[in-house]
Coordinates of N, CA and C in Angstrom, one line a residue:
M1 N 20.7 12.3 -7.2 CA 19.2 11.4 -6.7 C 18.4 12.4 -5.6
G2 N 18.7 13.4 -5.2 CA 17.6 14.0 -4.2 C 16.9 13.2 -3.4
S3 N 15.8 14.2 -2.9 CA 14.9 13.8 -1.8 C 14.3 12.1 -2.1
L4 N 14.6 12.0 -3.3 CA 13.8 10.9 -3.2 C 14.3 9.2 -2.7
G5 N 15.9 9.5 -2.4 CA 16.7 8.2 -1.6 C 17.0 7.5 -2.7
K6 N 17.0 6.2 -3.0 CA 17.4 5.5 -3.8 C 16.8 5.6 -5.0
F7 N 15.8 6.3 -5.2 CA 14.7 6.3 -6.8 C 15.5 7.2 -7.7
A8 N 15.8 6.7 -8.4 CA 16.6 7.6 -9.7 C 15.6 8.4 -10.8
S9 N 15.8 9.4 -11.3 CA 15.1 9.8 -12.4 C 14.8 9.4 -13.6
I10 N 13.9 9.2 -14.3 CA 13.6 8.6 -15.6 C 13.6 9.9 -16.4
N11 N 14.3 9.9 -17.2 CA 14.3 11.2 -18.1 C 14.7 10.9 -19.7
E12 N 14.8 10.0 -19.6 CA 14.4 9.2 -21.1 C 13.6 8.5 -21.5
A13 N 13.2 9.3 -23.1 CA 12.0 9.0 -23.7 C 11.9 8.0 -24.1
K14 N 12.9 7.0 -24.5 CA 12.6 5.0 -24.5 C 12.7 4.6 -23.2
E15 N 13.0 4.9 -21.9 CA 12.8 4.3 -21.1 C 11.2 5.0 -20.5
F16 N 10.7 6.0 -20.9 CA 9.0 6.6 -21.1 C 8.3 5.7 -21.6
K17 N 8.9 5.4 -22.9 CA 7.8 4.3 -23.9 C 7.8 3.2 -23.3
K18 N 9.1 2.5 -23.2 CA 9.3 0.9 -22.7 C 7.9 0.6 -21.6
I19 N 7.8 2.0 -20.3 CA 6.9 1.9 -20.0 C 5.7 1.7 -19.3
Y20 N 5.3 2.7 -20.4 CA 3.8 3.2 -21.3 C 3.7 1.6 -22.1
D21 N 4.3 1.0 -23.1 CA 4.0 -0.2 -23.3 C 3.7 -1.5 -22.2
E22 N 4.8 -1.4 -21.5 CA 5.1 -2.9 -20.9 C 4.2 -2.9 -20.0
A23 N 4.4 -1.7 -18.9 CA 3.7 -1.6 -17.3 C 2.4 -1.8 -17.3
K24 N 2.5 -2.2 -15.6 CA 1.0 -2.4 -15.7 C 0.3 -1.0 -15.0
K25 N -1.3 -0.9 -15.5 CA -1.4 0.5 -15.2 C -2.6 0.1 -14.5
W26 N -2.9 1.8 -13.4 CA -4.2 1.9 -12.8 C -4.5 3.3 -12.7
H27 N -5.7 3.6 -12.7 CA -6.3 4.3 -12.8 C -6.7 4.9 -11.3
C28 N -7.0 6.4 -11.0 CA -7.1 6.3 -9.6 C -7.3 7.8 -10.0
E29 N -8.1 8.2 -8.6 CA -8.7 9.9 -8.8 C -7.9 10.8 -9.4
C30 N -6.6 10.6 -8.9 CA -6.2 11.8 -8.9 C -4.7 11.4 -9.9
A31 N -4.4 10.4 -10.4 CA -3.5 10.2 -11.5 C -3.8 9.0 -12.2
V32 N -3.0 8.6 -12.7 CA -2.8 7.4 -13.7 C -1.2 7.1 -13.1
V33 N -1.4 5.4 -12.9 CA 0.0 4.6 -12.1 C 0.2 4.0 -13.1
Y34 N 1.7 4.0 -13.4 CA 2.6 3.1 -14.1 C 3.6 2.2 -13.4
F35 N 3.3 0.9 -13.5 CA 4.5 -0.1 -12.7 C 5.3 -0.7 -13.9
L36 N 6.7 -0.6 -13.7 CA 7.5 -2.0 -14.3 C 8.1 -2.6 -13.7
A37 N 8.2 -3.9 -13.0 CA 8.3 -4.7 -11.7 C 10.5 -4.6 -12.5
S38 N 11.5 -4.1 -11.9 CA 12.6 -4.6 -12.3 C 13.6 -4.3 -11.0
E39 N 14.7 -4.4 -11.0 CA 16.0 -4.4 -10.4 C 16.1 -2.9 -9.5
Q40 N 15.7 -2.2 -10.8 CA 16.2 -0.5 -10.6 C 15.3 0.2 -9.8
K41 N 15.4 0.9 -9.0 CA 14.1 1.8 -8.2 C 14.2 3.0 -9.2
K42 N 13.5 3.4 -10.2 CA 12.9 4.5 -10.8 C 11.8 5.2 -10.5
F43 N 11.9 6.6 -11.3 CA 10.4 7.4 -10.8 C 10.4 8.6 -10.8
A44 N 8.9 8.5 -11.8 CA 8.9 10.0 -12.8 C 7.3 10.5 -12.6
V45 N 7.0 11.6 -12.3 CA 6.0 12.5 -12.3 C 5.8 13.2 -13.4
V46 N 4.8 12.8 -14.0 CA 4.3 13.6 -15.8 C 3.2 14.8 -15.0
A47 N 3.2 15.8 -15.5 CA 1.6 16.7 -15.5 C 1.8 17.2 -16.7
S48 N 1.1 16.9 -17.9 CA 0.6 17.5 -18.8 C -0.4 18.9 -18.6
K49 N -0.2 19.8 -20.1 CA -0.8 21.0 -19.8 C -1.6 21.0 -19.6
K50 N -2.8 20.1 -19.7 CA -4.3 20.0 -19.4 C -4.4 20.4 -17.7
I51 N -3.3 20.1 -17.0 CA -3.7 20.3 -15.3 C -3.5 22.1 -15.5
G52 N -3.1 22.6 -15.9 CA -3.2 24.0 -15.8 C -1.3 24.6 -16.0
K53 N -1.1 26.0 -15.9 CA 0.0 26.5 -16.1 C 1.1 26.2 -15.3
A54 N 2.6 26.7 -15.4 CA 3.2 26.0 -15.1 C 3.2 25.8 -13.3
V55 N 3.1 26.4 -12.9 CA 2.8 26.9 -11.0 C 2.5 25.9 -10.7
I56 N 0.3 25.8 -11.7 CA -0.1 24.4 -11.0 C 0.7 23.5 -11.3
R57 N 1.1 22.5 -12.2 CA 1.5 21.7 -12.7 C 2.3 21.3 -11.8
N58 N 3.4 22.5 -11.5 CA 3.9 22.2 -10.4 C 4.1 21.7 -9.2
R59 N 2.6 22.8 -8.6 CA 2.4 21.8 -7.3 C 2.0 20.7 -7.1
A60 N 1.0 20.0 -8.4 CA 0.7 18.7 -8.6 C 1.4 18.0 -8.6
K61 N 2.7 17.7 -9.5 CA 4.1 17.1 -9.4 C 4.7 17.1 -7.6
R62 N 5.2 18.0 -6.9 CA 5.0 18.1 -5.4 C 4.2 17.3 -4.8
L63 N 2.9 17.5 -4.8 CA 1.9 16.8 -4.2 C 2.2 15.2 -4.1
I64 N 2.3 14.8 -5.8 CA 2.6 13.6 -5.7 C 3.8 12.8 -5.1
K65 N 5.0 13.5 -5.9 CA 6.4 13.4 -5.1 C 6.1 13.0 -3.2
A66 N 5.6 14.0 -2.7 CA 5.4 14.5 -1.5 C 4.5 12.4 -1.0
A67 N 3.6 12.4 -1.7 CA 2.5 11.2 -1.3 C 3.7 10.1 -1.3
F68 N 4.0 9.8 -2.8 CA 5.1 9.0 -2.5 C 6.1 8.8 -1.7
L69 N 6.9 9.2 -1.2 CA 7.7 9.5 -0.3 C 7.1 8.7 0.8
N70 N 6.2 9.4 1.1 CA 5.6 8.5 2.4 C 5.4 7.2 2.6
I71 N 4.9 6.5 1.3 CA 4.4 5.1 1.0 C 6.1 4.3 -0.2
K72 N 7.2 5.1 -0.6 CA 8.1 4.4 -0.8 C 8.8 3.0 -0.3
N73 N 9.1 3.2 1.0 CA 9.7 2.1 1.6 C 8.8 0.8 1.5
E74 N 7.2 1.2 1.8 CA 6.8 -0.2 1.4 C 6.1 -1.0 0.0
L75 N 7.2 -0.4 -0.8 CA 6.5 -0.7 -2.6 C 7.8 -1.8 -2.7
K76 N 7.5 -2.5 -4.3 CA 8.5 -3.1 -4.9 C 9.6 -2.6 -5.2
S77 N 10.3 -3.0 -5.7 CA 11.2 -2.0 -6.5 C 11.2 -2.3 -8.2
G78 N 11.1 -1.3 -8.6 CA 10.8 -1.1 -10.2 C 10.5 0.2 -10.7
S79 N 10.1 0.6 -12.0 CA 9.9 1.9 -12.5 C 8.4 2.3 -12.3
F80 N 8.4 3.5 -11.7 CA 6.8 4.0 -11.4 C 7.1 5.2 -12.0
V81 N 5.8 5.5 -13.0 CA 5.2 6.6 -13.4 C 4.2 6.9 -13.3
I82 N 4.3 8.5 -12.8 CA 2.5 8.8 -12.5 C 2.3 10.1 -13.0
I83 N 1.1 9.6 -14.0 CA 0.5 11.0 -14.6 C -0.5 11.7 -13.5
T84 N -0.6 13.1 -13.5 CA -1.5 13.7 -12.7 C -2.9 14.0 -13.6
K85 N -3.8 13.9 -13.2 CA -4.8 14.5 -13.5 C -5.4 15.2 -12.9
A86 N -6.2 16.1 -14.0 CA -6.8 17.4 -13.9 C -7.7 17.6 -12.5
G87 N -7.6 18.6 -11.5 CA -8.6 18.5 -10.1 C -7.8 18.0 -8.9
I88 N -6.2 17.5 -9.1 CA -5.6 16.9 -7.8 C -5.5 18.4 -7.2
N89 N -5.3 19.2 -7.7 CA -4.6 20.2 -7.1 C -5.8 20.9 -5.8
E90 N -7.2 20.2 -6.1 CA -8.3 20.4 -5.1 C -8.6 19.4 -4.2
M91 N -7.9 18.8 -4.1 CA -7.7 17.5 -3.4 C -6.5 17.6 -2.2
K92 N -7.6 17.4 -1.0 CA -6.4 17.2 0.4 C -5.1 16.6 0.0
F93 N -4.0 16.1 0.7 CA -3.0 16.0 0.5 C -3.2 14.3 1.2
G94 N -4.0 14.2 2.5 CA -4.4 12.5 2.7 C -5.0 11.9 1.4
A95 N -5.9 13.0 0.8 CA -6.6 12.0 -0.2 C -6.0 11.5 -1.4
I96 N -4.9 12.4 -1.6 CA -3.8 11.7 -2.6 C -3.0 10.3 -2.3
E97 N -2.9 10.9 -0.9 CA -1.9 9.8 -0.2 C -2.5 8.1 -0.2
K98 N -4.0 8.2 0.3 CA -4.5 7.1 -0.1 C -5.2 6.5 -1.4
N99 N -5.0 7.7 -2.4 CA -5.4 7.2 -3.4 C -4.5 6.5 -4.2
L100 N -3.1 6.5 -3.5 CA -1.8 6.2 -4.0 C -2.0 4.8 -3.5
R101 N -2.1 5.1 -2.3 CA -2.2 3.9 -1.7 C -3.2 2.6 -2.4
W102 N -4.3 2.7 -2.4 CA -5.2 2.0 -3.1 C -4.6 1.4 -4.1
S103 N -4.3 2.4 -5.5 CA -3.7 2.4 -6.5 C -2.4 1.2 -7.0
F104 N -1.2 0.9 -5.5 CA -0.1 -0.1 -5.4 C -1.0 -1.5 -4.6
R105 N -2.0 -1.0 -3.6 CA -2.3 -2.4 -3.7 C -3.1 -2.9 -4.6
K106 N -4.2 -2.4 -5.3 CA -4.9 -3.0 -6.5 C -3.4 -3.4 -7.3
M107 N -2.5 -3.2 -7.6 CA -2.1 -3.3 -8.8 C -0.6 -4.3 -8.0
D108 N -0.9 -4.8 -6.6 CA -0.1 -5.8 -6.1 C 1.5 -5.9 -6.0
I109 N 1.6 -4.3 -6.0 CA 3.5 -4.0 -6.0 C 3.6 -3.4 -4.2
L110 N 2.6 -3.7 -3.3 CA 2.9 -3.2 -2.0 C 3.6 -4.1 -1.5
K111 N 4.7 -4.4 -0.8 CA 5.3 -5.2 -0.1 C 4.6 -6.3 0.3

C-alpha cells in the first residue's frame, strides 16, 4: 500500500478501461481526473511520453501523488485515475494542489 494509506494501486488494464469508460471526467490545467464511485479506494497516476523523458514523467507523477495525499482525507471513496498534462513540471506545487482540489469540487467528490 505504501504512502497512500488506504488507497490501493490500480494496475490491471481492465480496471483502467472500466474507469475510462464509466467514470466522471474533468480537465484542469495540470491533469485530467477520472473518478468512479465504489467502496474500494484506489488510485493511479499516468504520465505519457508526451510529458517528457522518464525523469520528468516520474517528477510529474510525484507532484500529483503529493498533492493527492494532501487532499485524500476530504474525498469520497472510489477509484481515481489522474493523467498528467504537459507543462505540469513548470507549475508550482500549490497551483497543482489547488487545481486538483478545484477539479474534485467540480466533480462533487469532496465530502
